[in-house]
CSV table of C-alpha atoms in Angstrom, one decimal:
chain,number,residue,atom,x,y,z
A,1,MET,CA,69.0,102.4,102.6
A,2,GLY,CA,69.5,105.1,99.9
A,3,MET,CA,72.4,107.2,99.5
A,4,ALA,CA,71.6,110.9,100.7
A,5,VAL,CA,71.6,113.4,97.6
A,6,ASP,CA,74.6,115.6,98.9
A,7,LEU,CA,76.7,112.2,99.0
A,8,ARG,CA,75.5,111.3,95.7
A,9,ASN,CA,76.4,114.4,94.3
A,10,ARG,CA,79.8,114.4,96.0
A,11,ILE,CA,80.7,111.1,94.3
A,12,ALA,CA,79.4,112.5,90.9
A,13,LYS,CA,81.6,115.7,91.4
A,14,ARG,CA,84.7,113.6,92.0
A,15,ALA,CA,83.9,111.6,88.9
A,16,ALA,CA,83.5,114.7,86.7
A,17,LYS,CA,87.0,115.5,87.4
A,18,GLU,CA,88.0,112.4,85.2
A,19,ILE,CA,86.3,113.9,82.2
A,20,HIS,CA,88.4,116.2,80.0
A,21,ASP,CA,87.6,118.4,76.8
A,22,GLY,CA,86.5,116.8,73.8
A,23,LEU,CA,85.6,113.3,75.2
A,24,ILE,CA,82.4,111.3,74.3
A,25,VAL,CA,80.9,110.0,77.6
A,26,ASN,CA,78.1,107.5,78.6
A,27,LEU,CA,76.4,108.1,81.6
A,28,GLY,CA,74.6,105.0,83.3
A,29,ILE,CA,71.5,105.3,85.5
A,30,GLY,CA,71.7,106.2,89.3
A,31,ILE,CA,74.7,108.3,90.6
A,32,PRO,CA,76.2,108.7,87.0
A,33,THR,CA,73.3,110.7,85.7
A,34,LEU,CA,74.5,113.6,88.2
A,35,VAL,CA,77.8,113.8,86.7
A,36,ALA,CA,76.7,116.1,83.9
A,37,ASP,CA,75.8,118.6,86.6
A,38,HIS,CA,79.3,119.0,87.7
A,39,ILE,CA,81.2,119.6,84.3
A,40,PRO,CA,82.8,122.9,84.3
A,41,GLN,CA,81.5,125.3,81.5
A,42,ASP,CA,84.9,125.5,79.8
A,43,ILE,CA,84.9,121.6,79.4
A,44,HIS,CA,83.2,120.6,76.1
A,45,VAL,CA,82.0,117.2,76.2
A,46,LEU,CA,79.4,115.0,74.5
A,47,PHE,CA,77.3,112.8,76.6
A,48,HIS,CA,75.9,110.0,75.1
A,49,ALA,CA,72.5,107.9,75.6
A,50,GLU,CA,71.7,104.4,74.6
A,51,ASN,CA,68.1,105.6,73.7
A,52,GLY,CA,69.6,107.8,70.9
A,53,VAL,CA,71.0,111.2,71.9
A,54,LEU,CA,74.5,112.6,71.6
A,55,GLY,CA,74.9,115.8,73.5
A,56,THR,CA,72.7,115.7,76.7
A,57,GLY,CA,73.2,118.4,79.2
A,58,PRO,CA,72.7,119.0,83.0
A,59,SER,CA,69.4,118.1,84.7
A,60,PRO,CA,66.8,120.7,83.7
A,61,ASP,CA,65.6,123.0,86.4
A,62,PRO,CA,62.1,121.9,88.3
A,63,GLY,CA,59.3,122.8,86.0
A,64,LYS,CA,61.6,123.3,82.8
A,65,GLU,CA,61.4,119.6,81.9
A,66,ASP,CA,60.8,118.6,78.3
A,67,PRO,CA,58.7,115.5,78.2
A,68,THR,CA,60.0,114.5,74.8
A,69,LEU,CA,63.7,114.6,76.3
A,70,CYS,CA,65.1,111.9,78.5
A,71,ASN,CA,68.0,109.8,79.1
A,72,ALA,CA,68.2,105.9,78.9
A,73,GLY,CA,66.7,105.5,82.3
A,74,GLY,CA,63.9,107.6,81.4
A,75,PHE,CA,64.9,110.7,83.5
A,76,PRO,CA,64.4,114.3,82.1
A,77,ILE,CA,67.4,115.9,80.4
A,78,THR,CA,68.6,118.9,78.5
A,79,THR,CA,70.6,119.1,75.3
A,80,VAL,CA,73.6,121.3,74.3
A,81,MET,CA,74.5,123.0,71.1
A,82,GLY,CA,75.3,120.5,68.5
A,83,ALA,CA,73.4,117.7,70.0
A,84,SER,CA,72.0,115.2,67.6
A,85,TYR,CA,69.3,112.3,67.7
A,86,PHE,CA,69.2,109.0,66.1
A,87,ASP,CA,67.9,105.5,66.9
A,88,SER,CA,68.9,102.9,69.5
A,89,ALA,CA,70.8,100.7,66.8
A,90,THR,CA,72.9,103.6,66.0
A,91,ALA,CA,73.5,104.4,69.7
A,92,PHE,CA,74.5,100.9,70.2
A,93,GLY,CA,76.6,100.8,67.1
A,94,MET,CA,78.7,103.7,68.5
A,95,ILE,CA,79.3,101.8,71.7
A,96,ARG,CA,80.1,98.5,69.8
A,97,LYS,CA,82.3,100.4,67.4
A,98,GLY,CA,84.6,101.7,70.4
A,99,TYR,CA,83.6,105.3,69.9
A,100,ILE,CA,83.0,105.9,73.6
A,101,ASP,CA,85.8,107.5,75.6
A,102,ILE,CA,84.4,107.0,79.1
A,103,THR,CA,81.6,105.1,80.3
A,104,ILE,CA,80.4,105.9,84.0
A,105,LEU,CA,78.2,103.1,85.4
A,106,GLY,CA,76.6,102.1,88.8
A,107,ALA,CA,77.5,98.7,90.2
A,108,LEU,CA,76.2,96.1,92.7
A,109,GLU,CA,79.6,94.5,93.1
A,110,VAL,CA,83.2,95.1,91.8
A,111,SER,CA,86.0,92.7,92.2
A,112,GLU,CA,89.7,93.5,92.9
A,113,LYS,CA,90.5,92.4,89.3
A,114,GLY,CA,87.8,94.8,87.8
A,115,ASP,CA,85.1,92.4,87.2
A,116,LEU,CA,81.6,94.1,87.1
A,117,ALA,CA,78.3,92.9,88.5
A,118,ASN,CA,75.6,95.5,88.0
A,119,TRP,CA,72.6,94.2,86.2
A,120,ILE,CA,70.8,91.6,88.5
A,121,VAL,CA,70.2,90.3,92.0
A,122,PRO,CA,68.9,86.6,91.6
A,123,GLY,CA,65.3,86.4,92.6
A,124,LYS,CA,64.5,89.9,91.9
A,125,ARG,CA,62.8,91.5,89.1
A,126,VAL,CA,64.7,93.9,86.9
A,127,PRO,CA,64.2,95.8,83.5
A,128,GLY,CA,67.2,94.1,82.0
A,129,MET,CA,70.9,94.5,81.5
A,130,GLY,CA,70.5,97.4,79.1
A,131,GLY,CA,73.8,98.8,77.4
A,132,ALA,CA,76.0,97.9,80.3
A,133,MET,CA,77.5,94.8,78.8
A,134,GLU,CA,78.5,96.6,75.8
A,135,LEU,CA,79.7,99.6,77.5
A,136,ALA,CA,81.8,97.8,80.1
A,137,GLN,CA,83.7,95.9,77.1
A,138,LYS,CA,83.9,98.6,74.5
A,139,ALA,CA,84.4,101.9,76.4
A,140,LYS,CA,88.0,103.1,76.3
A,141,LYS,CA,87.8,103.8,80.1
A,142,VAL,CA,85.1,102.3,82.7
A,143,ILE,CA,84.6,104.3,86.0
A,144,VAL,CA,82.1,102.8,88.5
A,145,LEU,CA,80.3,104.9,91.2
A,146,MET,CA,78.6,103.1,94.1
A,147,ASN,CA,78.2,102.8,97.8
A,148,HIS,CA,81.3,101.2,99.5
A,149,VAL,CA,79.0,98.8,101.5
A,150,ASN,CA,75.6,97.3,101.0
A,151,LYS,CA,72.6,97.6,103.2
A,152,GLN,CA,73.8,95.0,105.5
A,153,GLY,CA,77.2,97.0,106.0
A,154,GLU,CA,79.1,94.3,103.9
A,155,SER,CA,81.8,95.3,101.3
A,156,LYS,CA,80.7,95.7,97.8
A,157,ILE,CA,84.5,95.7,96.6
A,158,LEU,CA,85.1,92.0,96.7
A,159,LYS,CA,87.8,89.6,96.0
A,160,THR,CA,85.5,87.7,93.9
A,161,CYS,CA,82.1,89.1,92.9
A,162,THR,CA,79.1,86.8,94.1
A,163,LEU,CA,76.5,88.2,91.8
A,164,PRO,CA,76.1,87.2,88.0
A,165,LEU,CA,78.7,89.4,85.9
A,166,THR,CA,78.2,91.9,83.5
A,167,ALA,CA,81.7,91.8,82.2
A,168,ARG,CA,85.2,90.7,83.3
A,169,GLN,CA,88.2,92.7,84.1
A,170,SER,CA,86.5,95.8,82.7
A,171,VAL,CA,86.6,98.3,85.5
A,172,ASP,CA,89.3,101.0,85.5
A,173,LEU,CA,88.2,103.4,88.3
A,174,ILE,CA,86.1,102.9,91.4
A,175,ILE,CA,84.6,106.0,93.2
A,176,THR,CA,82.5,105.3,96.3
A,177,ASP,CA,81.4,107.4,99.2
A,178,MET,CA,84.5,106.3,101.1
A,179,ALA,CA,87.4,106.3,98.5
A,180,VAL,CA,88.8,106.3,95.0
A,181,MET,CA,90.5,103.2,93.8
A,182,GLU,CA,92.1,102.3,90.6
A,183,VAL,CA,92.2,98.8,89.2
A,184,THR,CA,95.8,98.0,87.9
A,185,GLU,CA,97.7,95.0,86.8
A,186,GLU,CA,99.2,94.7,90.4
A,187,GLY,CA,96.0,94.7,92.1
A,188,LEU,CA,93.5,97.4,93.4
A,189,VAL,CA,95.2,100.6,94.6
A,190,LEU,CA,93.5,102.9,97.0
A,191,LYS,CA,94.5,106.5,95.9
A,192,GLU,CA,92.1,108.8,97.6
A,193,VAL,CA,89.9,108.9,100.7
A,194,MET,CA,86.7,110.8,101.1
A,195,ALA,CA,86.6,112.6,104.4
A,196,PRO,CA,85.8,112.2,107.1
A,197,TYR,CA,87.0,108.4,106.4
A,198,THR,CA,90.6,107.3,106.8
A,199,VAL,CA,92.7,105.0,105.2
A,200,ASP,CA,92.1,102.2,108.0
A,201,ASP,CA,88.2,102.9,107.6
A,202,VAL,CA,88.5,102.0,103.9
A,203,ILE,CA,90.7,99.1,104.7
A,204,ARG,CA,88.2,97.6,107.3
A,205,ASN,CA,85.3,97.9,104.9
A,206,THR,CA,86.9,96.5,101.8
A,207,GLU,CA,87.0,92.7,101.3
A,208,ALA,CA,89.3,93.1,98.5
A,209,THR,CA,93.1,93.3,98.9
A,210,LEU,CA,94.0,96.9,98.8
A,211,LYS,CA,97.4,98.4,98.0
A,212,ILE,CA,98.0,101.8,99.4
A,213,HIS,CA,99.2,104.5,97.1
A,214,ALA,CA,102.5,106.2,98.4
A,215,ALA,CA,100.6,109.4,98.5
A,216,VAL,CA,96.9,109.0,99.4
A,217,ASN,CA,95.0,112.2,98.9
A,218,THR,CA,92.0,113.4,101.1
A,219,ILE,CA,88.8,114.7,99.5
A,220,GLU,CA,87.6,117.3,101.8
């Protein structure tokens, strides 16, 4: 069951609030690619793509796509003033050197300790890990955007991941269609709830142990 476009954009819009002026940000495939569409015009940020672009912009309007411009997932992009192009080796060198301030990734599972599993389901064909391993380990902040539950209605926020890991204890913030949770040294903290869900809904749909923030905000 896919996630509706308006719901995907709602998650992306919340993630955009984590981005501040002057940052270098990498966007993974899936929901993260929508984040660029929700950055206010007064926020100047350089989006980085592993295929060799620094300075990607919002998605192009239908019919205005440039076939020579795409992100690491192969989807059409625009560029902003000051954008630059380089080879993939340089793009990955930027990641491994720690120049990425925030990476925003999709995920299959995340554990309460911040372990990330987002690259393979055993037995299914996938294109590969891409840059997820380096990004999860080297970015200064790792934000995950995902469905809260899988197609069977089972939690994707777990005590321990069941799928092969991309990186251990790497995730800082999880944003789902139900909630916003921060990974801390004390555990997973529920900080915000997406209306119409309630704190009880989130607890019931989360396998991981949740600590409830003293003032949980509701995103209308």
